[in-house]
Coordinates of C-alpha atoms and ligand atoms in Angstrom, one line a residue:
M1 CA 0.0 0.0 0.0
C2 CA 1.1 3.7 0.0
G3 CA 4.7 4.4 0.7
I4 CA 6.4 7.3 2.4
V5 CA 10.0 8.5 2.1
G6 CA 11.5 11.6 3.5
Y7 CA 15.0 13.2 3.9
I8 CA 16.6 16.1 5.6
G9 CA 20.3 16.7 5.8
K10 CA 23.2 18.0 3.7
R11 CA 22.8 15.8 0.6
N12 CA 20.7 16.4 -2.5
A13 CA 17.4 14.9 -1.4
Y14 CA 15.9 14.0 -4.8
P15 CA 18.0 10.9 -5.7
I16 CA 17.6 9.6 -2.1
L17 CA 13.8 10.0 -2.3
I18 CA 13.5 8.4 -5.8
K19 CA 15.7 5.4 -4.7
G20 CA 13.5 5.1 -1.6
L21 CA 10.3 5.1 -3.7
H22 CA 11.8 2.3 -5.9
R23 CA 12.5 0.3 -2.7
L24 CA 8.9 0.7 -1.7
E25 CA 7.5 -0.3 -5.1
Y26 CA 6.8 -3.8 -3.8
R27 CA 4.1 -2.4 -1.5
G28 CA 1.9 -1.7 -4.5
Y29 CA 0.8 1.7 -5.8
D30 CA -0.7 3.5 -8.8
S31 CA 0.9 7.0 -8.8
A32 CA 4.0 8.7 -7.3
G33 CA 5.1 12.2 -6.3
V34 CA 7.8 14.2 -4.6
A35 CA 8.1 17.6 -2.9
L36 CA 11.3 19.5 -2.3
I37 CA 12.2 22.8 -0.9
N38 CA 15.0 24.2 -3.1
P39 CA 17.9 26.4 -1.8
E40 CA 15.9 29.5 -2.8
G41 CA 13.0 28.5 -0.5
Q42 CA 10.6 27.4 -3.2
L43 CA 8.4 24.4 -2.5
N44 CA 8.3 22.3 -5.7
I45 CA 5.9 19.3 -6.2
Y46 CA 6.1 16.9 -9.1
K47 CA 3.6 14.0 -9.5
A48 CA 2.8 11.3 -12.1
K49 CA 0.3 8.6 -12.6
G50 CA 1.8 5.1 -12.9
K51 CA 5.3 3.9 -11.9
V52 CA 8.1 5.8 -10.2
A53 CA 9.9 5.7 -13.6
E54 CA 7.1 8.0 -15.0
L55 CA 7.7 10.4 -12.2
E56 CA 11.4 10.4 -13.0
S57 CA 10.8 11.2 -16.6
F58 CA 8.4 14.0 -15.7
A59 CA 10.8 15.6 -13.3
A60 CA 13.9 15.0 -15.5
D61 CA 13.9 18.6 -16.8
K62 CA 12.6 20.3 -13.6
D63 CA 14.3 21.8 -10.6
T64 CA 14.9 18.9 -8.3
G65 CA 17.3 20.8 -6.0
G66 CA 17.1 20.8 -2.2
T67 CA 18.4 19.0 0.8
I68 CA 14.9 18.4 2.3
G69 CA 12.1 16.6 0.7
I70 CA 9.2 14.1 1.0
A71 CA 8.0 11.5 -1.6
H72 CA 5.1 9.1 -1.9
T73 CA 3.7 6.2 -3.8
R74 CA -0.1 6.2 -3.7
W75 CA -2.5 3.3 -3.7
A76 CA -5.8 4.9 -4.4
T77 CA -8.5 5.0 -1.7
H78 CA -10.4 8.3 -2.1
G79 CA -10.4 9.3 -5.7
E80 CA -9.2 7.5 -8.8
P81 CA -5.5 7.1 -9.5
N82 CA -4.5 10.2 -11.4
T83 CA -2.0 13.0 -11.2
V84 CA -4.3 15.4 -9.3
N85 CA -5.1 12.8 -6.6
A86 CA -1.4 11.7 -6.3
H87 CA 0.6 13.0 -3.3
P88 CA 2.1 15.3 -2.2
H89 CA -0.7 17.9 -1.8
Y90 CA -0.2 21.6 -1.3
S91 CA -2.1 23.5 1.3
E92 CA -4.3 26.5 0.2
S93 CA -1.5 29.0 0.2
E94 CA 1.0 26.4 -1.2
R95 CA 3.1 27.0 1.9
L96 CA 2.8 23.4 3.1
A97 CA 3.1 20.0 1.3
I98 CA 1.8 16.7 2.7
I99 CA 2.1 13.0 2.0
H100 CA -0.2 10.5 3.8
N101 CA -0.8 6.8 4.1
G102 CA -4.1 5.6 5.6
I103 CA -7.7 7.0 5.6
I104 CA -9.1 10.0 7.3
E105 CA -12.6 8.7 8.1
N106 CA -14.1 12.0 9.1
Y107 CA -12.7 13.9 6.1
A108 CA -16.1 14.9 4.8
V109 CA -17.0 16.7 8.0
L110 CA -13.6 18.4 8.2
K111 CA -13.8 19.4 4.5
A112 CA -17.3 20.9 5.0
G113 CA -16.0 23.1 7.9
L114 CA -12.9 24.2 5.9
T115 CA -15.1 25.0 2.8
K116 CA -17.2 27.3 4.9
E117 CA -13.9 29.1 5.9
G118 CA -13.2 29.7 2.3
Y119 CA -10.8 26.8 1.6
S120 CA -11.0 25.1 -1.8
F121 CA -9.9 21.7 -2.9
K122 CA -8.2 20.5 -6.1
S123 CA -8.3 16.7 -5.5
E124 CA -10.9 14.2 -4.3
T125 CA -8.5 13.0 -1.5
D126 CA -8.9 12.9 2.2
T127 CA -5.2 13.9 2.4
E128 CA -5.7 17.4 1.0
V129 CA -8.3 18.0 3.7
L130 CA -5.7 17.3 6.3
V131 CA -3.1 19.6 4.9
Q132 CA -5.7 22.4 4.7
L133 CA -6.7 21.7 8.3
V134 CA -3.0 22.0 9.4
E135 CA -2.6 25.3 7.5
Y136 CA -5.9 26.6 8.9
T137 CA -4.8 25.8 12.4
Q138 CA -1.4 27.3 11.9
V139 CA -2.8 30.6 10.6
N140 CA -5.9 31.0 12.9
K141 CA -4.3 29.7 16.1
H142 CA -1.0 31.5 15.4
V143 CA 1.0 28.3 16.3
D144 CA 4.1 26.7 14.9
L145 CA 3.9 23.8 12.4
K146 CA 4.4 21.1 15.1
T147 CA 1.6 22.4 17.2
A148 CA -0.6 22.9 14.2
V149 CA -0.1 19.2 13.3
Q150 CA -0.8 18.1 16.8
L151 CA -4.0 20.1 17.0
A152 CA -5.2 19.0 13.6
L153 CA -4.5 15.4 14.3
Q154 CA -6.5 15.6 17.6
Q155 CA -9.5 16.2 15.3
V156 CA -8.8 13.3 13.0
I157 CA -10.7 10.0 13.1
G158 CA -8.9 7.3 11.1
A159 CA -5.5 6.0 10.3
Y160 CA -2.5 8.0 9.1
A161 CA 1.2 8.2 8.6
I162 CA 2.1 11.6 7.4
A163 CA 5.0 13.8 6.5
I164 CA 4.8 17.6 6.1
L165 CA 7.1 20.3 4.7
D166 CA 6.7 24.0 5.4
K167 CA 8.5 26.3 3.0
E168 CA 8.7 29.0 5.7
H169 CA 10.7 26.5 7.7
P170 CA 13.0 24.7 5.3
D171 CA 15.0 23.2 8.2
T172 CA 12.1 21.2 9.6
L173 CA 10.4 17.9 8.5
I174 CA 7.4 16.9 10.6
A175 CA 5.9 13.4 10.6
A176 CA 3.3 11.5 12.6
R177 CA 1.6 8.2 12.7
K178 CA -1.5 6.3 13.9
G179 CA -2.2 2.8 12.6
S180 CA 0.2 3.2 9.6
P181 CA 3.9 2.5 10.0
L182 CA 6.7 5.0 10.1
V183 CA 10.4 4.6 10.7
V184 CA 13.1 7.3 11.2
G185 CA 16.7 6.5 10.2
I186 CA 19.4 8.3 12.0
G187 CA 22.4 9.3 9.8
D188 CA 25.3 11.7 10.3
D189 CA 23.6 15.0 10.8
E190 CA 20.8 13.8 8.6
Y191 CA 17.5 11.9 8.9
F192 CA 15.6 9.5 6.7
L193 CA 12.0 8.8 7.0
A194 CA 10.1 5.8 5.5
S195 CA 7.1 3.5 5.8
D196 CA 9.5 0.6 6.4
A197 CA 13.2 0.2 6.7
T198 CA 13.9 -0.8 3.1
P199 CA 14.7 2.8 1.8
I200 CA 16.8 3.5 4.9
V201 CA 19.0 0.4 5.2
E202 CA 21.7 1.5 2.7
Y203 CA 22.4 4.7 4.7
T204 CA 22.2 3.7 8.4
D205 CA 21.3 0.8 10.7
K206 CA 20.1 3.1 13.5
V207 CA 16.3 3.5 13.5
I208 CA 13.4 4.7 15.6
Y209 CA 10.0 3.2 15.1
I210 CA 7.4 5.9 15.6
D211 CA 4.4 4.8 17.8
D212 CA 0.7 5.6 17.3
E213 CA -0.3 9.2 18.0
E214 CA 3.3 10.4 18.0
V215 CA 4.6 13.4 16.2
V216 CA 8.3 13.5 15.2
C217 CA 10.1 16.7 14.4
L218 CA 13.3 16.3 12.4
Q219 CA 15.9 19.0 12.0
A220 CA 19.4 18.3 10.6
G221 CA 22.0 18.5 13.3
K222 CA 19.5 18.5 16.1
E223 CA 18.2 15.7 18.3
V224 CA 15.0 13.9 17.2
D225 CA 12.1 15.4 18.9
I226 CA 9.1 13.2 19.6
T227 CA 5.9 14.2 21.3
T228 CA 2.4 12.8 21.4
I229 CA -0.4 14.6 19.6
N230 CA -1.3 15.9 23.0
N231 CA 2.3 17.3 23.3
V232 CA 3.6 14.9 25.9
A233 CA 7.4 14.5 25.3
K234 CA 8.6 10.9 24.5
T235 CA 12.1 9.5 24.7
P236 CA 13.2 8.2 21.3
E237 CA 14.3 4.5 21.5
I238 CA 17.0 3.8 19.0
K239 CA 17.1 0.3 17.5
R240 CA 19.6 -1.5 15.3
L241 CA 18.4 -2.8 12.0
E242 CA 19.0 -6.4 11.1
L243 CA 18.5 -6.0 7.4
S244 CA 21.1 -6.1 4.6
L245 CA 21.0 -4.5 1.3
S246 CA 21.5 -7.8 -0.6
Q247 CA 18.2 -9.0 0.9
L248 CA 16.5 -6.3 -1.1
E249 CA 18.0 -7.2 -4.5
K250 CA 16.9 -9.9 -6.9
G251 CA 20.3 -11.8 -6.7
G252 CA 20.3 -12.9 -10.3
Y253 CA 16.6 -14.1 -10.4
P254 CA 14.2 -12.5 -12.9
H255 CA 11.7 -11.8 -10.2
F256 CA 11.6 -11.5 -6.4
M257 CA 8.9 -14.1 -6.3
L258 CA 11.1 -16.7 -7.9
K259 CA 14.0 -15.7 -5.7
E260 CA 11.8 -16.1 -2.6
I261 CA 10.4 -19.5 -3.7
F262 CA 14.0 -20.7 -4.1
E263 CA 15.1 -19.2 -0.8
Q264 CA 12.8 -21.5 1.2
P265 CA 15.3 -24.2 2.1
R266 CA 17.4 -21.4 3.7
T267 CA 14.6 -19.3 5.2
L268 CA 13.1 -22.4 6.9
T269 CA 16.5 -23.3 8.3
D270 CA 16.8 -19.7 9.6
S271 CA 13.2 -19.9 11.0
M272 CA 14.1 -23.1 12.9
R273 CA 17.6 -22.0 14.0
G274 CA 17.9 -22.0 17.8
R275 CA 14.4 -23.4 18.1
V276 CA 14.5 -26.9 16.6
N277 CA 17.3 -28.9 18.0
V278 CA 17.3 -32.2 16.2
R279 CA 20.3 -33.5 18.1
Q280 CA 18.6 -33.0 21.4
D281 CA 15.2 -33.9 19.9
N282 CA 13.7 -30.7 21.2
I283 CA 11.9 -27.6 20.2
A284 CA 12.5 -24.4 22.3
L285 CA 10.1 -21.6 21.5
S286 CA 10.7 -18.7 23.9
G287 CA 7.4 -17.0 23.3
F288 CA 5.7 -20.3 24.4
I289 CA 8.1 -21.1 27.2
D290 CA 7.6 -17.7 28.8
N291 CA 3.8 -17.9 28.7
K292 CA 3.3 -21.7 29.0
E293 CA 0.5 -21.4 31.5
R294 CA -1.6 -19.3 29.2
F295 CA -1.5 -22.0 26.5
L296 CA -1.9 -24.9 28.9
N297 CA -5.0 -23.3 30.5
A298 CA -6.5 -22.1 27.2
K299 CA -10.0 -23.4 26.7
R300 CA -9.9 -22.3 23.1
I301 CA -7.5 -20.8 20.6
I302 CA -8.7 -18.3 18.1
I303 CA -6.5 -17.7 15.1
T304 CA -7.0 -14.5 13.1
A305 CA -5.3 -13.4 9.9
C306 CA -6.0 -12.5 6.3
G307 CA -5.1 -14.0 2.9
T308 CA -2.1 -16.4 2.8
S309 CA -1.6 -15.9 6.5
W310 CA -5.2 -17.1 7.1
H311 CA -4.3 -20.3 5.1
A312 CA -1.3 -20.9 7.4
G313 CA -3.8 -20.5 10.3
L314 CA -6.1 -23.1 8.9
I315 CA -3.2 -25.6 8.7
A316 CA -2.4 -24.7 12.3
M317 CA -6.0 -25.6 13.3
Y318 CA -5.4 -29.2 12.1
A319 CA -2.0 -29.4 14.0
I320 CA -3.1 -27.8 17.2
E321 CA -6.3 -29.8 17.5
E322 CA -4.4 -33.0 16.7
F323 CA -1.4 -32.5 19.0
A324 CA -2.7 -30.2 21.8
Q325 CA -6.4 -31.1 21.7
I326 CA -7.5 -27.5 22.2
P327 CA -10.5 -26.4 20.1
V328 CA -9.3 -23.9 17.5
E329 CA -11.3 -21.3 15.5
V330 CA -9.8 -19.7 12.5
E331 CA -11.2 -16.3 11.7
Y332 CA -10.7 -13.8 8.8
S333 CA -9.6 -10.7 10.8
S334 CA -12.0 -8.5 8.8
E335 CA -15.0 -10.6 9.8
F336 CA -13.9 -11.2 13.3
R337 CA -13.5 -7.5 14.2
Y338 CA -17.0 -6.6 13.2
R339 CA -19.1 -9.7 14.2
K340 CA -19.2 -9.1 18.0
P341 CA -17.3 -12.4 18.7
V342 CA -17.4 -14.1 22.1
I343 CA -13.9 -13.7 23.5
N344 CA -13.0 -15.0 27.0
K345 CA -10.2 -14.1 29.3
D346 CA -8.8 -17.6 29.0
D347 CA -8.8 -17.6 25.2
V348 CA -5.5 -17.4 23.4
V349 CA -5.6 -15.4 20.2
I350 CA -2.9 -16.2 17.6
A351 CA -2.5 -13.4 15.0
I352 CA -0.6 -14.2 11.9
S353 CA 0.8 -11.5 9.6
Q354 CA 3.8 -11.4 7.3
S355 CA 3.9 -7.6 7.3
G356 CA 2.8 -7.1 10.8
E357 CA 0.8 -4.0 9.6
T358 CA -2.4 -5.5 8.2
A359 CA -5.2 -3.1 9.4
D360 CA -7.9 -5.7 9.9
T361 CA -5.6 -8.1 11.9
L362 CA -4.4 -5.2 14.0
A363 CA -8.0 -4.2 14.8
A364 CA -8.9 -7.9 15.6
I365 CA -6.0 -8.0 18.1
Q366 CA -7.1 -4.7 19.7
L367 CA -10.6 -6.1 20.1
A368 CA -9.4 -9.4 21.6
K369 CA -7.0 -7.4 23.9
E370 CA -9.9 -5.3 25.2
K371 CA -11.7 -8.6 26.1
G372 CA -8.7 -9.8 28.1
A373 CA -7.5 -12.5 25.7
F374 CA -3.8 -13.4 25.5
I375 CA -2.3 -12.3 22.2
F376 CA 0.5 -14.3 20.5
S377 CA 1.6 -13.2 17.1
I378 CA 3.5 -14.8 14.3
C379 CA 5.1 -12.1 12.2
N380 CA 7.9 -11.6 9.8
V381 CA 8.8 -7.9 9.9
V382 CA 10.7 -7.2 13.1
G383 CA 9.4 -4.1 15.0
A384 CA 6.1 -4.0 13.0
S385 CA 2.9 -2.9 14.7
I386 CA 1.4 -6.3 15.3
P387 CA 4.3 -7.8 17.3
R388 CA 4.5 -4.6 19.3
V389 CA 0.9 -4.7 20.4
S390 CA 1.0 -8.5 21.1
D391 CA 1.7 -10.1 24.5
S392 CA 4.1 -12.5 23.0
G393 CA 5.0 -14.1 19.7
C394 CA 7.4 -15.6 17.3
Y395 CA 9.2 -14.0 14.4
T396 CA 9.5 -16.0 11.3
H397 CA 12.9 -14.5 10.3
V398 CA 12.7 -15.1 6.6
G399 CA 14.1 -11.7 5.6
P400 CA 12.1 -9.1 3.6
E401 CA 9.5 -10.6 1.3
I402 CA 9.3 -8.3 -1.7
G403 CA 7.1 -10.2 -4.1
V404 CA 3.4 -9.3 -3.5
A405 CA 2.5 -12.9 -3.6
S406 CA 3.5 -14.4 -0.3
T407 CA 5.7 -17.6 -0.6
K408 CA 8.5 -17.9 1.9
A409 CA 6.6 -16.2 4.6
F410 CA 3.8 -18.8 4.3
T411 CA 6.1 -21.8 4.7
A412 CA 7.8 -20.1 7.7
Q413 CA 4.4 -19.4 9.3
V414 CA 3.4 -23.0 8.9
V415 CA 6.7 -24.1 10.5
A416 CA 6.3 -21.6 13.4
L417 CA 2.7 -22.7 14.0
T418 CA 3.7 -26.4 13.8
M419 CA 6.5 -25.8 16.4
L420 CA 3.9 -24.1 18.6
A421 CA 1.4 -27.0 18.3
L422 CA 4.2 -29.5 19.1
C423 CA 5.3 -27.5 22.1
I424 CA 1.8 -27.2 23.5
G425 CA 1.0 -30.9 22.8
R426 CA 4.1 -32.2 24.5
E427 CA 3.7 -29.9 27.5
K428 CA 0.1 -30.9 27.9
G429 CA 0.9 -34.6 27.5
T430 CA -1.6 -34.9 24.6
L431 CA 1.2 -35.7 22.1
N432 CA 3.2 -38.8 23.0
Q433 CA 7.0 -38.6 23.1
K434 CA 7.5 -41.0 20.2
D435 CA 5.3 -39.0 17.8
Y436 CA 6.8 -35.7 19.0
L437 CA 10.4 -36.9 18.3
K438 CA 9.4 -38.3 14.9
I439 CA 8.0 -34.9 13.8
V440 CA 10.9 -32.9 15.4
R441 CA 13.4 -35.0 13.5
E442 CA 11.4 -34.7 10.3
L443 CA 11.2 -30.9 10.6
G444 CA 15.0 -30.8 10.4
Q445 CA 14.8 -32.6 7.1
I446 CA 12.2 -30.3 5.5
P447 CA 14.7 -27.7 4.0
D448 CA 16.5 -30.5 2.1
K449 CA 13.2 -32.0 0.9
I450 CA 12.1 -28.6 -0.4
Q451 CA 15.4 -28.4 -2.3
R452 CA 14.4 -31.6 -4.0
V453 CA 11.0 -30.2 -4.9
L454 CA 12.7 -27.1 -6.4
G455 CA 14.7 -29.5 -8.6
Q456 CA 11.5 -29.9 -10.6
N457 CA 11.2 -26.2 -11.5
K458 CA 12.2 -26.7 -15.2
R459 CA 9.5 -29.4 -15.7
I460 CA 6.9 -27.3 -14.0
A461 CA 7.9 -24.3 -16.2
D462 CA 7.5 -26.5 -19.3
F463 CA 4.1 -27.9 -18.6
A464 CA 2.8 -24.5 -17.2
K465 CA 2.9 -23.3 -20.8
T466 CA 0.0 -25.7 -21.6
F467 CA -2.3 -24.0 -19.2
T468 CA -2.1 -20.3 -20.0
Y469 CA -5.2 -20.7 -22.2
A470 CA -7.3 -21.5 -19.1
Q471 CA -9.9 -19.0 -17.8
N472 CA -10.6 -21.0 -14.6
F473 CA -8.8 -23.5 -12.3
I474 CA -10.0 -25.6 -9.4
Y475 CA -7.6 -26.7 -6.7
L476 CA -8.6 -29.7 -4.5
G477 CA -7.0 -31.1 -1.3
R478 CA -8.0 -32.7 2.0
G479 CA -7.0 -32.4 5.6
Y480 CA -3.7 -30.5 6.0
N481 CA -3.7 -30.1 2.2
F482 CA -7.1 -28.4 1.9
P483 CA -5.6 -25.0 2.9
V484 CA -2.7 -25.7 0.5
A485 CA -5.3 -26.0 -2.3
M486 CA -6.7 -22.6 -1.3
E487 CA -3.2 -21.2 -1.1
G488 CA -2.4 -22.5 -4.6
A489 CA -5.5 -21.0 -6.0
L490 CA -4.8 -17.7 -4.4
K491 CA -1.3 -17.6 -5.8
L492 CA -2.6 -18.3 -9.3
K493 CA -5.3 -15.6 -9.3
E494 CA -3.1 -13.0 -7.7
I495 CA -0.4 -13.1 -10.2
S496 CA -1.8 -14.6 -13.4
Y497 CA -5.4 -13.1 -13.2
I498 CA -6.8 -16.5 -13.9
H499 CA -9.9 -17.3 -11.8
A500 CA -9.1 -20.1 -9.4
E501 CA -10.9 -21.7 -6.4
G502 CA -9.6 -24.0 -3.7
Y503 CA -12.0 -26.6 -2.3
P504 CA -11.8 -29.5 0.1
A505 CA -11.7 -32.4 -2.4
A506 CA -14.9 -34.1 -1.1
E507 CA -16.9 -30.9 -1.6
M508 CA -16.4 -31.2 -5.3
K509 CA -19.6 -33.4 -5.6
H510 CA -21.6 -30.7 -3.9
G511 CA -21.3 -28.2 -6.8
P512 CA -18.0 -27.6 -8.4
I513 CA -18.1 -30.9 -10.3
A514 CA -20.6 -29.1 -12.7
L515 CA -17.7 -27.0 -13.9
I516 CA -15.4 -30.0 -14.9
S517 CA -14.7 -30.2 -18.6
Q518 CA -11.6 -30.4 -20.9
E519 CA -11.2 -26.6 -20.5
M520 CA -11.0 -26.7 -16.7
P521 CA -7.6 -27.7 -15.3
V522 CA -7.9 -29.3 -11.8
V523 CA -5.0 -29.2 -9.5
V524 CA -5.2 -32.0 -6.9
V525 CA -2.9 -32.1 -3.9
A526 CA -2.8 -35.8 -3.2
P527 CA 0.2 -36.8 -1.0
H528 CA 0.2 -40.1 0.9
C529 CA -2.1 -39.0 3.8
G530 CA -5.0 -40.5 5.7
T531 CA -7.5 -39.5 3.0
Y532 CA -5.4 -40.5 0.0
E533 CA -7.7 -43.2 -1.4
K534 CA -10.7 -40.9 -1.2
V535 CA -8.8 -38.2 -3.2
V536 CA -7.9 -40.8 -5.8
S537 CA -11.6 -41.5 -6.2
N538 CA -12.1 -37.7 -6.7
I539 CA -9.5 -37.8 -9.5
Q540 CA -11.2 -40.7 -11.2
E541 CA -14.5 -38.7 -11.1
I542 CA -12.7 -35.7 -12.7
K543 CA -11.1 -37.9 -15.4
A544 CA -14.5 -39.5 -16.2
R545 CA -15.7 -36.0 -17.1
K546 CA -12.6 -35.3 -19.2
G547 CA -11.1 -32.9 -16.8
R548 CA -7.3 -32.3 -17.0
V549 CA -5.6 -33.2 -13.8
I550 CA -2.3 -31.8 -12.4
A551 CA -1.5 -33.8 -9.3
V552 CA 1.0 -33.3 -6.5
V553 CA 1.8 -36.7 -5.1
T554 CA 4.3 -38.4 -2.9
V555 CA 7.4 -39.8 -4.6
G556 CA 6.7 -43.4 -5.9
D557 CA 3.0 -42.9 -6.1
K558 CA 1.4 -45.5 -8.3
L559 CA -2.4 -44.8 -8.4
V560 CA -2.6 -41.1 -9.2
S561 CA 0.4 -41.3 -11.5
K562 CA -1.5 -43.6 -13.8
I563 CA -4.6 -41.4 -14.2
A564 CA -3.4 -37.8 -13.8
D565 CA -2.2 -35.8 -16.9
Y566 CA 0.7 -34.2 -15.1
V567 CA 2.3 -35.4 -11.9
I568 CA 4.7 -33.5 -9.6
E569 CA 6.3 -35.7 -6.9
V570 CA 7.3 -34.5 -3.5
P571 CA 9.3 -36.5 -0.9
E572 CA 7.6 -38.5 1.8
T573 CA 7.1 -36.8 5.1
E574 CA 4.9 -36.6 8.2
E575 CA 1.3 -35.8 7.3
C576 CA 1.3 -32.5 9.3
L577 CA 4.4 -31.4 7.4
T578 CA 3.2 -32.2 3.9
P579 CA 1.9 -28.6 3.2
L580 CA 5.5 -27.4 3.4
L581 CA 6.4 -29.6 0.4
T582 CA 3.1 -29.6 -1.6
V583 CA 2.7 -25.9 -1.6
V584 CA 6.1 -25.4 -3.4
P585 CA 5.0 -26.8 -6.8
L586 CA 1.8 -24.7 -6.6
Q587 CA 3.9 -21.6 -6.1
L588 CA 6.1 -22.5 -9.1
L589 CA 3.1 -23.4 -11.2
A590 CA 1.4 -20.0 -10.6
Y591 CA 4.7 -18.2 -11.2
H592 CA 5.4 -19.8 -14.5
I593 CA 1.8 -19.4 -15.8
A594 CA 2.0 -15.7 -14.9
V595 CA 5.4 -15.3 -16.6
V596 CA 4.2 -16.9 -19.8
K597 CA 1.1 -14.7 -19.8
G598 CA 3.4 -11.7 -19.5
C599 CA 2.0 -10.5 -16.1
D600 CA 3.8 -8.3 -13.7
V601 CA 4.6 -11.1 -11.2
D602 CA 6.1 -9.0 -8.4
Q603 CA 3.6 -6.2 -8.5
P604 CA 0.3 -7.6 -9.7
R605 CA -2.4 -5.1 -10.6
N606 CA -4.5 -3.6 -7.8
L607 CA -2.6 -5.5 -5.1
A608 CA -0.7 -4.1 -2.2
K609 CA 1.9 -6.0 -0.1
S610 CA 0.9 -4.6 3.2
V611 CA -2.8 -3.8 3.5
T612 CA -2.8 -1.0 6.0
V613 CA -6.3 0.2 5.3
E614 CA -9.6 -1.7 5.7
Ligands
AGP701 C1 -0.6 -13.2 -0.3 O1 0.0 -13.7 -1.4 C2 -1.3 -12.0 -0.4 N1 -0.5 -10.9 -0.9 C3 -2.2 -11.5 0.8 O2 -3.3 -12.4 0.8 C4 -1.6 -11.5 2.2 O3 -1.3 -12.7 2.7 C5 -2.6 -10.8 3.1 O4 -2.8 -9.5 2.7 C6 -2.1 -10.8 4.6 O5 -0.9 -10.0 4.7 P1 -0.1 -10.1 6.1 O6 0.4 -11.5 6.2 O7 1.0 -9.1 5.9 O8 -1.0 -9.7 7.2

């Protein structure tokens, strides 16, 4: 979703801002813009619809001088994606410029009040209302910019991360956040500002994560000044970034998504490092150990997440109920937060989020917290909002996931949740030692086994070409592999724009079977699991109706291999771990179909990497 970059210091700001916008492109956007105060004190704004490259072409012959500036990539919420609605926005007198992520929910009321005061608006955005409100406050209350921002934000309902420039004060950059992330990078007599650390990492590893309702005032050569919107002073907490520049590059792969699929053997090793000890046959998960009683006394576990993370949650439901025998409910965060759910003090809520910034998941956590539940989060981005508001949790440590379609984060979420299920089960005594040890040892083998699945990439790429004609796909799976079917379908629709649905295989007869024909490819996830024979029967039913079957099976499979049109083999493993292997060919299949169709794999249309608005 929208991205913010800011700079104040001694260097020329423009190249830093543009590079920063490129680093944030993965978040998804539809227009871009930049504002700079040049050495003569002029506040210049340049904007363009489309990619950052369009902005660069537009600004190529313009004055891009200045050592202070802000820049933005916009993902449209209020008003269509065009140049007028793109950020930055000027205030009425063109003294101020603002960029904003989030949604000002009461913008219509504020706009009506400002219109009465004679203010006019050029765009359809809620953001322009905010900058006008700041200027109105500055002028009418005779206060400085920081105070005007504080007073204006006190009137705002909604979510925001903002950055503001004032040409009357070319030495000051003001920013603030509520519900939308913001990070300050501390350089040598200079400051960087961004929605996440990716634009900052090449300049400094010292950062401050801004908290909700905080206003930060940055002036080159002066200490960072942080206050709340009610003007209470805060002490900045400087953190060290654990992010390297090479993690943000494609490393020779044509797309980030392919790089991230291929990284999985390593990322899962990283996720398990220090946690799964195969030699000692043990799993040590500190977030669990420190809060053991909460899990052991839980009457119920509620898992809340969105999209791919929700699919990981569904797999966890099978594992937790099997090993720990605690009832589990898996909820879409967006539904959970609004449906007046019954939440008890002895419930444990597990929130799953790659980005740690998903607005619906954050709101679901807040609701559960208010009801006294214990919040455990599984998150990838260190320091993001979700882990910060949780009681405890577990980072997945897979490094930045840049491709919009989540791949390596999903497998790491499944590993983290499986480790948690095993820990609870063993501690409760509901999982016997023999089974526990078998699975722990097998977890250690998973990275090598994924490597073997990746060895089939070329074959998958070859037969993927056959399916680019398809308008629709069905994905089927059962048990632990039903969520994998849904995840495979989500991957395909996200990046290739082919309609795809994931179903529990046995549900096929209750409707979807009507769709089966030669034109409808059916992907069946059929490893050797408890329901294998039943899935084989489903495949026979599909073949009887001339459907074309792509099957993911366990190596050495005899039955499915005879009847399916295309077969992809994965190594044998424990049933609860099969999703970690079976999902990989589905990631590759979606990727190759999208590439042959010429789609923008890493930045699919309309999608945002981190969904920070409802
Ligand atoms: C996955 O490929 C999607 N891009 C999307 O469904 C994503 O998983 C969802 O938006 C949740 O994001 P989060 O994990 O960052 O909360």
